[in-house]
Amino acid sequence: MHLSNVSRISSQSMLRLILASASLLIMIYVATDSTVQVTTPKFLKCPSREQVCGTAETGSPVADHATPSGELAGFSVEHFVNGPPARTLQDNLRNDTKYITTFLDAGWTNDFMTVVNMVYLGMMSSRVPVLPPFSPMHVGFEAENFHFAEIFDLPRLRKAIGHPIIEWRDMKDPKGNTQDVLGCWSTWLLDYGNSRGSRLYYTLHADVSYTVVPQGARLPNGHQSFWGLARLGFPDGREEALRGTKPVPSGQHRVELLPDDRIMCFDIVYFVAGVDPFEWEKDHSPAWRFVGTHARFHPNMIKLAEEYLRKAFGLAEGETIPRFISMHIRHGDFKGYCGDRPSEHCWAPVSTLAEAVEEVRASLQSRLGISVSSTHVLVTSDEQDPAWWAQIDSLGWAHIDHGKERTAEKYSRWYPTFIDAMHQSMGIGFVGTSGSTMSLVALRRVMDWNGGLGVMVGWGAGQFAPKGTNLS
C-alpha cells in the first residue's frame, strides 16, 4: 500500500471521546472507518504530494532565537519574590507584581500543555506565571511531584519568550504544611457544574474557593478563549465578570473567597484556545508557537537520554548518534476504546507500522535529501505483550526495556516517561499514534526542533478486522 494515496481521517470519521472527571481527563480520537488508515495528522498541512509533514524542504529546524541556556538579566527568581520560599504562597507575593497559576492532574503530556497555555495567558495578561509541579497521575502516586525546571530548561525558556517564569517551590516551601486559602477562577464550572479536582490541592496544601468564569469566555466543545480568560486579570474584565456571581465554598474550610487579584489562579486551563477548540492540533496554535516550542529539555536530561540511545543502537560512549526515526505506539489505556473486539482488530499491525516507517524514510530522502537506515528506528510504546515486541525485534528496530534497565529504580518512576519523550523528540522522522497527545507534542518537536517530518497511524474498533469478520 502506498501511504501517500491513503486519505486522511476526516473530522466526520473521527469520534472524539473526552472522559472528564474531578480526577481524570483522557482525550483521544477513535477512527470509526473500517479501512486501514495511516495518515498525517489532520492538524498539519503538507505542502507536497506525500502525506508526510515537515517543517521545511531543507530540513532546517525552526529558529529558536539562537537561545543558549542561561538566565536573562532581570528575570531571575529573586526579582519576583519577597525572599526565600515561605510558609505560604501569599507571604511571597510582591505588592508590585501580579501572578498567574493553575493546578495539574491530567497526565504528564496534558499537564505540559496546560502549563504552556498558562504561560501564554501570563504573557497576554502581563503576569508572572507560577508553575505548579507535575502530579504523578500516570506514573503512580507513590512517586513525588516533579518540578518543571528539573525536566525542562527554564532559564532558556524565560530568555526565548522574554517573560519571567517562576515555580511554586520558589514561593512556598514544599516541605511545609501550612495551608493557603485561595480564591480562584473555575473554567470547569462552566460545563460540569463543579470545579475540577487535583491531587495538588493536598500536596501543595491549598484550599480553594472557586468562582465560575463568565459565559463570554466560552468556545465550542468545552473550551474557553485565551482573551476570555486573560481579561479577568485586568480591572474592567474582572469587575464585569464578578457582577452577580457568588464563589463556591472552599473544600476544607468552606470559606467563600472572590478570585485573588494578585495571583490569578484557575482550576484548569487545558481546554483553552485562541479561536479553534483543540487548537494544539493546528499549525497556528499560539500557545505552541510562542511558548511550547521553546520549552527544551534540560541539558542534564538530554545527556541521560543520549546515554540510553547509544546503548539501544549499540554505540560506544561518546559515539555520534545517527539520524533515526522515532516511534510512539500507544496501546495501554486506549484499549478500552476497542470495545469487546480483539486488539488485533483495533491496533495497527506491525506490518502497517513498517509501511509508515518506509513512507517516512522515502519522504526524508525525496524532500530533504536525508537518508536514514531501515534499522535506525527507535520504538517507544506502553505495549506489554512480548510477542508484539518480538515482531519489533525481528525488524531490527531498537527499543528501551526500562524494566530490564531498572530506570525507575535508578532514578524515579517518572524517568521512563521522560526518557521516552526525549527520544521521541530526537528523531529526524516520527511515527505516532493518532489521537495521542504524547504523539502530537512529539511530532511538533521533531518538526520544529529537528526540521523533521512524520505520520500518524490510525486505529479504532474494527479497523483492522479481516474481511468477512462479523463485528456486530
CSV table of C-alpha atoms in Angstrom, one decimal:
chain,number,residue,atom,x,y,z
A,1,MET,CA,0.0,0.0,0.0
A,2,HIS,CA,1.4,3.4,-1.0
A,3,LEU,CA,0.7,5.6,2.0
A,4,SER,CA,0.6,8.8,0.0
A,5,ASN,CA,-2.6,7.6,-1.6
A,6,VAL,CA,-4.4,6.9,1.7
A,7,SER,CA,-6.8,9.7,2.5
A,8,ARG,CA,-6.7,11.5,5.9
A,9,ILE,CA,-9.1,10.7,8.7
A,10,SER,CA,-11.7,13.4,8.3
A,11,SER,CA,-13.5,15.1,11.2
A,12,GLN,CA,-16.6,13.2,10.2
A,13,SER,CA,-14.9,9.9,10.6
A,14,MET,CA,-13.4,10.6,14.0
A,15,LEU,CA,-15.2,10.1,17.3
A,16,ARG,CA,-13.8,12.5,19.9
A,17,LEU,CA,-14.1,10.9,23.3
A,18,ILE,CA,-13.5,13.0,26.4
A,19,LEU,CA,-13.5,11.4,29.7
A,20,ALA,CA,-13.6,14.1,32.3
A,21,SER,CA,-14.0,13.8,36.0
A,22,ALA,CA,-12.6,15.5,39.0
A,23,SER,CA,-9.6,13.3,39.0
A,24,LEU,CA,-9.1,12.1,35.4
A,25,LEU,CA,-9.0,13.6,31.9
A,26,ILE,CA,-8.2,11.5,28.9
A,27,MET,CA,-8.6,12.9,25.4
A,28,ILE,CA,-8.5,10.6,22.4
A,29,TYR,CA,-9.8,10.1,18.9
A,30,VAL,CA,-11.1,6.8,17.7
A,31,ALA,CA,-11.3,6.2,14.0
A,32,THR,CA,-14.6,4.6,13.0
A,33,ASP,CA,-13.8,3.8,9.4
A,34,SER,CA,-13.5,0.2,8.6
A,35,THR,CA,-10.4,0.7,6.4
A,36,VAL,CA,-6.8,0.7,7.4
A,37,GLN,CA,-5.5,4.2,7.6
A,38,VAL,CA,-2.1,5.6,8.0
A,39,THR,CA,-2.4,9.3,7.9
A,40,THR,CA,-0.8,12.6,8.5
A,41,PRO,CA,-2.2,14.5,11.5
A,42,LYS,CA,-5.3,16.5,10.4
A,43,PHE,CA,-3.8,19.4,12.3
A,44,LEU,CA,-0.9,19.9,9.9
A,45,LYS,CA,-0.9,20.8,6.2
A,46,CYS,CA,1.5,19.1,4.0
A,47,PRO,CA,2.9,21.2,1.1
A,48,SER,CA,3.9,18.3,-1.2
A,49,ARG,CA,2.1,15.3,-2.6
A,50,GLU,CA,3.4,13.0,0.1
A,51,GLN,CA,1.1,12.5,3.1
A,52,VAL,CA,4.0,13.4,5.3
A,53,CYS,CA,4.5,16.6,7.2
A,54,GLY,CA,7.7,18.5,7.7
A,55,THR,CA,9.0,21.9,8.9
A,56,ALA,CA,11.0,22.9,5.8
A,57,GLU,CA,12.0,21.5,2.5
A,58,THR,CA,15.6,22.0,3.5
A,59,GLY,CA,15.2,20.0,6.7
A,60,SER,CA,16.2,23.1,8.7
A,61,PRO,CA,14.7,23.4,12.2
A,62,VAL,CA,12.7,26.4,13.3
A,63,ALA,CA,14.9,29.1,14.7
A,64,ASP,CA,14.7,29.5,18.5
A,65,HIS,CA,16.3,32.9,18.5
A,66,ALA,CA,19.7,31.1,18.8
A,67,THR,CA,18.8,30.9,22.5
A,68,PRO,CA,21.6,29.5,24.7
A,69,SER,CA,20.9,28.2,28.1
A,70,GLY,CA,21.4,30.7,30.9
A,71,GLU,CA,19.5,33.3,32.8
A,72,LEU,CA,18.2,36.5,31.2
A,73,ALA,CA,19.2,39.6,33.2
A,74,GLY,CA,16.3,40.8,35.4
A,75,PHE,CA,14.3,37.5,35.0
A,76,SER,CA,15.8,35.5,37.9
A,77,VAL,CA,13.5,34.4,40.7
A,78,GLU,CA,14.7,36.9,43.3
A,79,HIS,CA,13.1,39.8,41.3
A,80,PHE,CA,9.6,38.3,41.7
A,81,VAL,CA,9.5,37.1,45.3
A,82,ASN,CA,9.9,38.7,48.7
A,83,GLY,CA,12.6,36.3,49.8
A,84,PRO,CA,13.3,32.6,50.2
A,85,PRO,CA,10.4,30.0,50.0
A,86,ALA,CA,7.9,31.0,52.7
A,87,ARG,CA,5.3,29.2,54.8
A,88,THR,CA,2.5,30.3,52.5
A,89,LEU,CA,2.3,31.4,48.9
A,90,GLN,CA,0.7,34.7,49.9
A,91,ASP,CA,3.7,35.5,52.1
A,92,ASN,CA,5.9,35.7,49.0
A,93,LEU,CA,3.6,37.7,46.7
A,94,ARG,CA,5.1,41.1,46.0
A,95,ASN,CA,2.9,44.2,46.0
A,96,ASP,CA,4.4,45.4,42.8
A,97,THR,CA,3.9,42.2,40.8
A,98,LYS,CA,0.9,40.2,39.6
A,99,TYR,CA,0.9,36.5,39.1
A,100,ILE,CA,-1.0,33.6,37.4
A,101,THR,CA,-1.1,29.9,38.3
A,102,THR,CA,-3.2,26.8,37.8
A,103,PHE,CA,-3.4,23.2,39.1
A,104,LEU,CA,-2.5,20.0,37.3
A,105,ASP,CA,-3.6,16.3,37.4
A,106,ALA,CA,-4.3,15.1,33.9
A,107,GLY,CA,-1.3,13.1,32.9
A,108,TRP,CA,2.2,14.5,32.1
A,109,THR,CA,1.8,15.5,28.5
A,110,ASN,CA,-1.6,17.1,29.1
A,111,ASP,CA,-0.2,18.8,32.1
A,112,PHE,CA,2.7,20.1,30.0
A,113,MET,CA,0.2,21.5,27.5
A,114,THR,CA,-1.7,23.1,30.4
A,115,VAL,CA,1.4,24.8,31.7
A,116,VAL,CA,2.2,26.1,28.2
A,117,ASN,CA,-1.3,27.5,27.9
A,118,MET,CA,-0.9,29.1,31.4
A,119,VAL,CA,2.4,30.7,30.5
A,120,TYR,CA,0.9,32.1,27.3
A,121,LEU,CA,-2.0,33.5,29.4
A,122,GLY,CA,0.6,35.1,31.7
A,123,MET,CA,2.2,36.8,28.7
A,124,MET,CA,-1.2,38.1,27.5
A,125,SER,CA,-2.2,39.5,30.9
A,126,SER,CA,1.3,40.8,31.9
A,127,ARG,CA,1.5,38.4,34.8
A,128,VAL,CA,4.3,36.2,36.1
A,129,PRO,CA,3.4,32.5,35.7
A,130,VAL,CA,3.9,30.4,38.8
A,131,LEU,CA,4.4,26.9,37.6
A,132,PRO,CA,2.9,24.1,39.7
A,133,PRO,CA,4.8,20.8,39.9
A,134,PHE,CA,3.7,17.9,37.8
A,135,SER,CA,1.4,15.5,39.6
A,136,PRO,CA,2.3,11.7,39.1
A,137,MET,CA,-1.1,10.7,37.8
A,138,HIS,CA,0.2,8.4,35.0
A,139,VAL,CA,3.3,7.1,36.8
A,140,GLY,CA,1.8,6.2,40.1
A,141,PHE,CA,1.0,8.3,43.1
A,142,GLU,CA,3.8,6.6,45.0
A,143,ALA,CA,6.1,8.9,43.1
A,144,GLU,CA,6.6,12.5,44.3
A,145,ASN,CA,5.6,15.6,42.4
A,146,PHE,CA,8.2,16.6,39.7
A,147,HIS,CA,9.2,20.2,39.2
A,148,PHE,CA,9.2,21.8,35.7
A,149,ALA,CA,12.7,23.1,35.9
A,150,GLU,CA,14.1,19.6,36.6
A,151,ILE,CA,13.0,18.3,33.2
A,152,PHE,CA,12.9,21.5,31.1
A,153,ASP,CA,15.5,24.2,30.7
A,154,LEU,CA,13.6,27.0,32.5
A,155,PRO,CA,16.2,29.8,32.2
A,156,ARG,CA,16.4,29.1,28.4
A,157,LEU,CA,12.6,29.3,28.2
A,158,ARG,CA,12.5,32.6,30.0
A,159,LYS,CA,15.1,34.0,27.7
A,160,ALA,CA,13.4,32.7,24.5
A,161,ILE,CA,10.0,34.1,25.2
A,162,GLY,CA,11.3,37.3,27.0
A,163,HIS,CA,9.0,36.8,30.0
A,164,PRO,CA,9.6,35.9,33.7
A,165,ILE,CA,8.5,32.5,35.0
A,166,ILE,CA,8.9,31.1,38.5
A,167,GLU,CA,7.7,27.9,40.3
A,168,TRP,CA,5.6,27.2,43.3
A,169,ARG,CA,8.6,26.0,45.2
A,170,ASP,CA,10.3,29.4,44.7
A,171,MET,CA,7.4,31.0,46.6
A,172,LYS,CA,6.3,28.3,49.1
A,173,ASP,CA,8.4,25.8,51.0
A,174,PRO,CA,7.4,22.4,49.5
A,175,LYS,CA,8.4,20.7,52.8
A,176,GLY,CA,6.0,22.9,54.8
A,177,ASN,CA,2.4,22.1,55.6
A,178,THR,CA,0.8,25.5,56.2
A,179,GLN,CA,-2.3,25.8,54.1
A,180,ASP,CA,-3.0,28.6,51.6
A,181,VAL,CA,-6.7,29.5,51.3
A,182,LEU,CA,-7.2,30.9,47.8
A,183,GLY,CA,-9.9,32.5,45.7
A,184,CYS,CA,-9.6,31.3,42.1
A,185,TRP,CA,-11.5,31.1,38.8
A,186,SER,CA,-13.0,27.8,37.6
A,187,THR,CA,-13.3,27.0,33.9
A,188,TRP,CA,-14.7,23.6,34.7
A,189,LEU,CA,-17.8,25.0,36.4
A,190,LEU,CA,-19.0,26.4,33.0
A,191,ASP,CA,-19.8,22.9,31.7
A,192,TYR,CA,-19.7,20.5,34.5
A,193,GLY,CA,-21.3,22.2,37.5
A,194,ASN,CA,-18.3,21.8,39.8
A,195,SER,CA,-14.7,22.8,39.9
A,196,ARG,CA,-12.0,20.4,38.7
A,197,GLY,CA,-10.2,18.5,41.4
A,198,SER,CA,-6.5,18.0,41.7
A,199,ARG,CA,-4.2,16.0,44.0
A,200,LEU,CA,-2.0,19.1,44.1
A,201,TYR,CA,-4.5,20.7,46.5
A,202,TYR,CA,-3.2,18.2,49.1
A,203,THR,CA,0.5,18.2,48.2
A,204,LEU,CA,0.6,22.0,47.8
A,205,HIS,CA,-1.6,22.5,50.9
A,206,ALA,CA,-4.2,24.7,49.1
A,207,ASP,CA,-7.9,25.1,50.0
A,208,VAL,CA,-9.6,26.8,47.1
A,209,SER,CA,-12.9,28.7,46.7
A,210,TYR,CA,-13.9,28.9,43.1
A,211,THR,CA,-15.9,31.4,41.0
A,212,VAL,CA,-17.1,30.4,37.6
A,213,VAL,CA,-15.5,32.2,34.6
A,214,PRO,CA,-18.0,34.3,32.6
A,215,GLN,CA,-20.1,32.8,29.8
A,216,GLY,CA,-18.3,35.2,27.4
A,217,ALA,CA,-15.1,33.1,27.7
A,218,ARG,CA,-16.8,30.1,26.3
A,219,LEU,CA,-15.8,28.4,23.0
A,220,PRO,CA,-17.4,25.3,21.5
A,221,ASN,CA,-16.6,21.8,22.8
A,222,GLY,CA,-16.0,22.8,26.4
A,223,HIS,CA,-13.2,25.2,25.5
A,224,GLN,CA,-12.6,28.8,26.7
A,225,SER,CA,-10.8,31.6,24.8
A,226,PHE,CA,-7.4,32.9,25.8
A,227,TRP,CA,-8.7,36.5,25.8
A,228,GLY,CA,-11.9,35.5,27.6
A,229,LEU,CA,-9.7,34.4,30.5
A,230,ALA,CA,-6.8,36.9,30.2
A,231,ARG,CA,-9.3,39.8,30.6
A,232,LEU,CA,-10.1,38.6,34.1
A,233,GLY,CA,-6.6,39.8,35.0
A,234,PHE,CA,-7.5,43.4,34.2
A,235,PRO,CA,-9.7,45.7,36.3
A,236,ASP,CA,-12.6,46.1,33.8
A,237,GLY,CA,-12.8,42.5,32.9
A,238,ARG,CA,-12.6,41.4,36.5
A,239,GLU,CA,-15.3,43.8,37.6
A,240,GLU,CA,-17.6,42.8,34.8
A,241,ALA,CA,-17.1,39.1,35.4
A,242,LEU,CA,-17.8,39.3,39.2
A,243,ARG,CA,-21.2,41.0,38.8
A,244,GLY,CA,-23.9,38.8,40.1
A,245,THR,CA,-21.6,35.9,40.8
A,246,LYS,CA,-21.0,34.1,44.1
A,247,PRO,CA,-18.0,32.0,45.0
A,248,VAL,CA,-18.4,28.3,45.7
A,249,PRO,CA,-17.2,27.5,49.3
A,250,SER,CA,-13.7,26.0,49.6
A,251,GLY,CA,-13.4,22.3,50.0
A,252,GLN,CA,-12.0,22.2,53.5
A,253,HIS,CA,-12.7,25.4,55.4
A,254,ARG,CA,-15.9,26.1,53.5
A,255,VAL,CA,-15.0,29.8,53.1
A,256,GLU,CA,-16.2,31.9,50.1
A,257,LEU,CA,-13.5,34.0,48.6
A,258,LEU,CA,-13.6,36.1,45.4
A,259,PRO,CA,-10.8,35.3,43.0
A,260,ASP,CA,-7.5,36.8,44.2
A,261,ASP,CA,-6.3,39.7,42.0
A,262,ARG,CA,-2.6,39.5,42.9
A,263,ILE,CA,-2.4,35.8,41.9
A,264,MET,CA,-5.0,35.0,39.3
A,265,CYS,CA,-5.5,31.2,39.5
A,266,PHE,CA,-7.6,28.7,37.6
A,267,ASP,CA,-8.6,25.1,38.2
A,268,ILE,CA,-7.6,24.0,34.7
A,269,VAL,CA,-6.5,25.8,31.5
A,270,TYR,CA,-6.1,22.8,29.3
A,271,PHE,CA,-9.1,23.5,27.1
A,272,VAL,CA,-8.1,27.0,26.1
A,273,ALA,CA,-7.7,28.3,22.6
A,274,GLY,CA,-7.4,31.4,20.5
A,275,VAL,CA,-10.1,30.5,18.0
A,276,ASP,CA,-10.5,26.8,17.5
A,277,PRO,CA,-11.2,24.1,20.0
A,278,PHE,CA,-8.3,21.6,20.3
A,279,GLU,CA,-6.0,24.3,18.8
A,280,TRP,CA,-2.8,22.4,19.7
A,281,GLU,CA,-3.7,20.3,16.7
A,282,LYS,CA,-3.4,23.3,14.4
A,283,ASP,CA,-0.3,24.8,12.9
A,284,HIS,CA,-1.3,28.3,14.0
A,285,SER,CA,-1.6,27.3,17.7
A,286,PRO,CA,-0.4,30.4,19.6
A,287,ALA,CA,0.4,28.5,22.8
A,288,TRP,CA,2.8,26.2,20.9
A,289,ARG,CA,4.2,28.8,18.6
A,290,PHE,CA,5.0,31.4,21.3
A,291,VAL,CA,5.7,29.2,24.3
A,292,GLY,CA,5.7,25.4,23.8
A,293,THR,CA,8.3,25.1,21.0
A,294,HIS,CA,10.8,27.0,23.3
A,295,ALA,CA,10.4,24.6,26.2
A,296,ARG,CA,13.5,22.5,25.5
A,297,PHE,CA,14.6,19.7,27.8
A,298,HIS,CA,17.2,20.3,30.5
A,299,PRO,CA,20.8,19.6,29.2
A,300,ASN,CA,21.4,17.1,32.0
A,301,MET,CA,18.2,15.1,31.0
A,302,ILE,CA,19.3,15.2,27.3
A,303,LYS,CA,22.7,13.7,28.3
A,304,LEU,CA,20.9,10.9,30.1
A,305,ALA,CA,18.6,10.3,27.1
A,306,GLU,CA,21.7,10.1,24.8
A,307,GLU,CA,23.3,7.5,27.0
A,308,TYR,CA,20.2,5.3,26.6
A,309,LEU,CA,20.1,6.0,22.9
A,310,ARG,CA,23.7,4.9,22.4
A,311,LYS,CA,23.1,1.7,24.3
A,312,ALA,CA,19.9,1.0,22.3
A,313,PHE,CA,21.8,1.4,19.0
A,314,GLY,CA,24.9,-0.5,20.2
A,315,LEU,CA,27.1,2.6,20.1
A,316,ALA,CA,30.2,3.3,22.2
A,317,GLU,CA,30.3,6.0,24.8
A,318,GLY,CA,30.6,9.4,23.1
A,319,GLU,CA,30.0,7.9,19.6
A,320,THR,CA,27.9,10.1,17.3
A,321,ILE,CA,24.2,9.1,17.3
A,322,PRO,CA,22.9,8.6,13.7
A,323,ARG,CA,19.8,10.2,12.4
A,324,PHE,CA,16.9,8.0,13.2
A,325,ILE,CA,13.1,7.6,13.1
A,326,SER,CA,11.4,7.7,16.5
A,327,MET,CA,8.1,6.0,17.1
A,328,HIS,CA,5.4,6.3,19.8
A,329,ILE,CA,2.8,3.5,19.6
A,330,ARG,CA,0.2,3.9,22.3
A,331,HIS,CA,-1.9,1.0,23.3
A,332,GLY,CA,-2.4,0.7,27.1
A,333,ASP,CA,-5.3,2.8,28.2
A,334,PHE,CA,-6.6,3.2,24.6
A,335,LYS,CA,-7.6,-0.5,24.7
A,336,GLY,CA,-10.8,0.5,26.5
A,337,TYR,CA,-11.9,2.2,23.2
A,338,CYS,CA,-11.6,-1.0,21.2
A,339,GLY,CA,-14.8,-2.3,22.8
A,340,ASP,CA,-15.0,-6.1,23.0
A,341,ARG,CA,-13.1,-6.7,19.8
A,342,PRO,CA,-9.7,-8.3,19.9
A,343,SER,CA,-6.9,-5.9,20.0
A,344,GLU,CA,-5.6,-7.2,16.7
A,345,HIS,CA,-8.8,-5.8,15.1
A,346,CYS,CA,-8.2,-2.4,16.6
A,347,TRP,CA,-4.5,-1.7,16.7
A,348,ALA,CA,-2.5,-1.1,13.6
A,349,PRO,CA,-0.5,-4.3,12.9
A,350,VAL,CA,3.3,-4.1,13.0
A,351,SER,CA,3.3,-4.6,9.2
A,352,THR,CA,1.4,-1.3,8.9
A,353,LEU,CA,3.8,0.4,11.3
A,354,ALA,CA,6.6,-0.8,9.0
A,355,GLU,CA,4.9,0.7,6.0
A,356,ALA,CA,4.6,4.0,7.9
A,357,VAL,CA,8.4,3.9,8.6
A,358,GLU,CA,9.2,3.3,5.0
A,359,GLU,CA,7.0,6.2,3.9
A,360,VAL,CA,8.8,8.5,6.3
A,361,ARG,CA,12.2,7.2,5.1
A,362,ALA,CA,11.2,7.8,1.5
A,363,SER,CA,10.0,11.3,2.2
A,364,LEU,CA,13.1,12.2,4.1
A,365,GLN,CA,15.1,11.2,1.1
A,366,SER,CA,12.9,12.8,-1.6
A,367,ARG,CA,12.1,16.0,0.2
A,368,LEU,CA,15.0,16.7,2.4
A,369,GLY,CA,17.8,14.6,0.9
A,370,ILE,CA,18.3,12.8,4.2
A,371,SER,CA,19.0,9.0,4.2
A,372,VAL,CA,18.1,7.0,7.3
A,373,SER,CA,18.9,3.3,7.7
A,374,SER,CA,15.9,1.0,7.9
A,375,THR,CA,17.2,-0.2,11.2
A,376,HIS,CA,17.8,3.2,12.7
A,377,VAL,CA,14.3,3.2,14.2
A,378,LEU,CA,13.6,3.6,17.9
A,379,VAL,CA,10.2,2.4,19.2
A,380,THR,CA,8.6,3.6,22.4
A,381,SER,CA,5.4,2.0,23.5
A,382,ASP,CA,3.3,1.0,26.5
A,383,GLU,CA,2.6,-2.4,25.0
A,384,GLN,CA,3.3,-5.2,27.4
A,385,ASP,CA,2.9,-8.2,25.1
A,386,PRO,CA,6.3,-10.0,24.5
A,387,ALA,CA,5.0,-11.3,21.2
A,388,TRP,CA,4.4,-7.8,19.9
A,389,TRP,CA,7.9,-6.7,20.9
A,390,ALA,CA,9.3,-9.9,19.2
A,391,GLN,CA,7.9,-8.6,16.0
A,392,ILE,CA,9.6,-5.2,16.6
A,393,ASP,CA,12.9,-7.0,17.2
A,394,SER,CA,12.5,-9.1,14.0
A,395,LEU,CA,12.6,-5.8,12.0
A,396,GLY,CA,15.9,-4.8,13.6
A,397,TRP,CA,14.3,-1.8,15.3
A,398,ALA,CA,15.7,-0.6,18.7
A,399,HIS,CA,13.8,0.0,21.9
A,400,ILE,CA,14.5,0.5,25.6
A,401,ASP,CA,13.4,-2.0,28.1
A,402,HIS,CA,13.1,0.2,31.2
A,403,GLY,CA,12.3,-2.8,33.4
A,404,LYS,CA,15.5,-4.5,32.4
A,405,GLU,CA,17.4,-1.2,32.6
A,406,ARG,CA,15.9,-0.6,36.1
A,407,THR,CA,15.3,3.0,35.1
A,408,ALA,CA,12.7,3.7,37.7
A,409,GLU,CA,14.8,2.1,40.5
A,410,LYS,CA,17.9,4.1,39.4
A,411,TYR,CA,16.2,7.5,39.1
A,412,SER,CA,12.4,7.6,39.8
A,413,ARG,CA,9.1,6.3,38.3
A,414,TRP,CA,9.0,9.5,36.2
A,415,TYR,CA,12.1,8.7,34.2
A,416,PRO,CA,10.8,6.0,31.8
A,417,THR,CA,8.2,8.6,30.6
A,418,PHE,CA,10.8,11.4,30.4
A,419,ILE,CA,13.3,9.3,28.5
A,420,ASP,CA,10.8,8.1,26.1
A,421,ALA,CA,9.5,11.6,25.4
A,422,MET,CA,13.0,12.9,24.8
A,423,HIS,CA,13.8,10.0,22.5
A,424,GLN,CA,10.6,10.7,20.5
A,425,SER,CA,11.7,14.3,20.1
A,426,MET,CA,15.2,13.5,18.9
A,427,GLY,CA,14.2,11.8,15.6
A,428,ILE,CA,14.5,13.3,12.2
A,429,GLY,CA,11.4,11.4,11.3
A,430,PHE,CA,8.4,10.3,13.5
A,431,VAL,CA,5.6,7.7,13.5
A,432,GLY,CA,3.0,8.3,16.1
A,433,THR,CA,-0.4,7.2,17.3
A,434,SER,CA,-3.4,9.2,16.1
A,435,GLY,CA,-5.3,10.8,19.0
A,436,SER,CA,-2.4,10.6,21.5
A,437,THR,CA,-1.3,14.0,22.9
A,438,MET,CA,2.1,12.5,23.6
A,439,SER,CA,2.4,11.7,19.8
A,440,LEU,CA,1.1,15.2,19.0
A,441,VAL,CA,3.7,17.0,21.1
A,442,ALA,CA,6.5,14.7,19.9
A,443,LEU,CA,5.7,15.4,16.2
A,444,ARG,CA,5.7,19.1,16.8
A,445,ARG,CA,9.1,18.8,18.5
A,446,VAL,CA,10.5,16.7,15.7
A,447,MET,CA,9.3,19.3,13.1
A,448,ASP,CA,10.3,22.4,14.9
A,449,TRP,CA,13.5,21.3,16.6
A,450,ASN,CA,14.9,19.0,14.0
A,451,GLY,CA,13.3,20.1,10.8
A,452,GLY,CA,11.9,16.6,10.5
A,453,LEU,CA,8.6,15.1,9.4
A,454,GLY,CA,6.2,12.4,10.4
A,455,VAL,CA,3.0,10.5,10.1
A,456,MET,CA,0.3,9.4,12.5
A,457,VAL,CA,-1.1,5.8,12.4
A,458,GLY,CA,-4.9,5.4,12.7
A,459,TRP,CA,-6.6,2.8,14.8
A,460,GLY,CA,-10.1,2.0,16.2
A,461,ALA,CA,-12.6,-0.7,16.8
A,462,GLY,CA,-13.0,-2.9,13.7
A,463,GLN,CA,-10.3,-1.0,11.6
A,464,PHE,CA,-8.0,-4.0,11.2
A,465,ALA,CA,-10.5,-6.9,11.2
A,466,PRO,CA,-10.0,-9.3,8.3
A,467,LYS,CA,-12.6,-9.2,5.6
A,468,GLY,CA,-15.7,-11.1,6.4
A,469,THR,CA,-15.3,-10.7,10.2
A,470,ASN,CA,-18.6,-10.2,11.9
A,471,LEU,CA,-18.2,-7.0,14.0
A,472,SER,CA,-21.8,-6.7,15.2
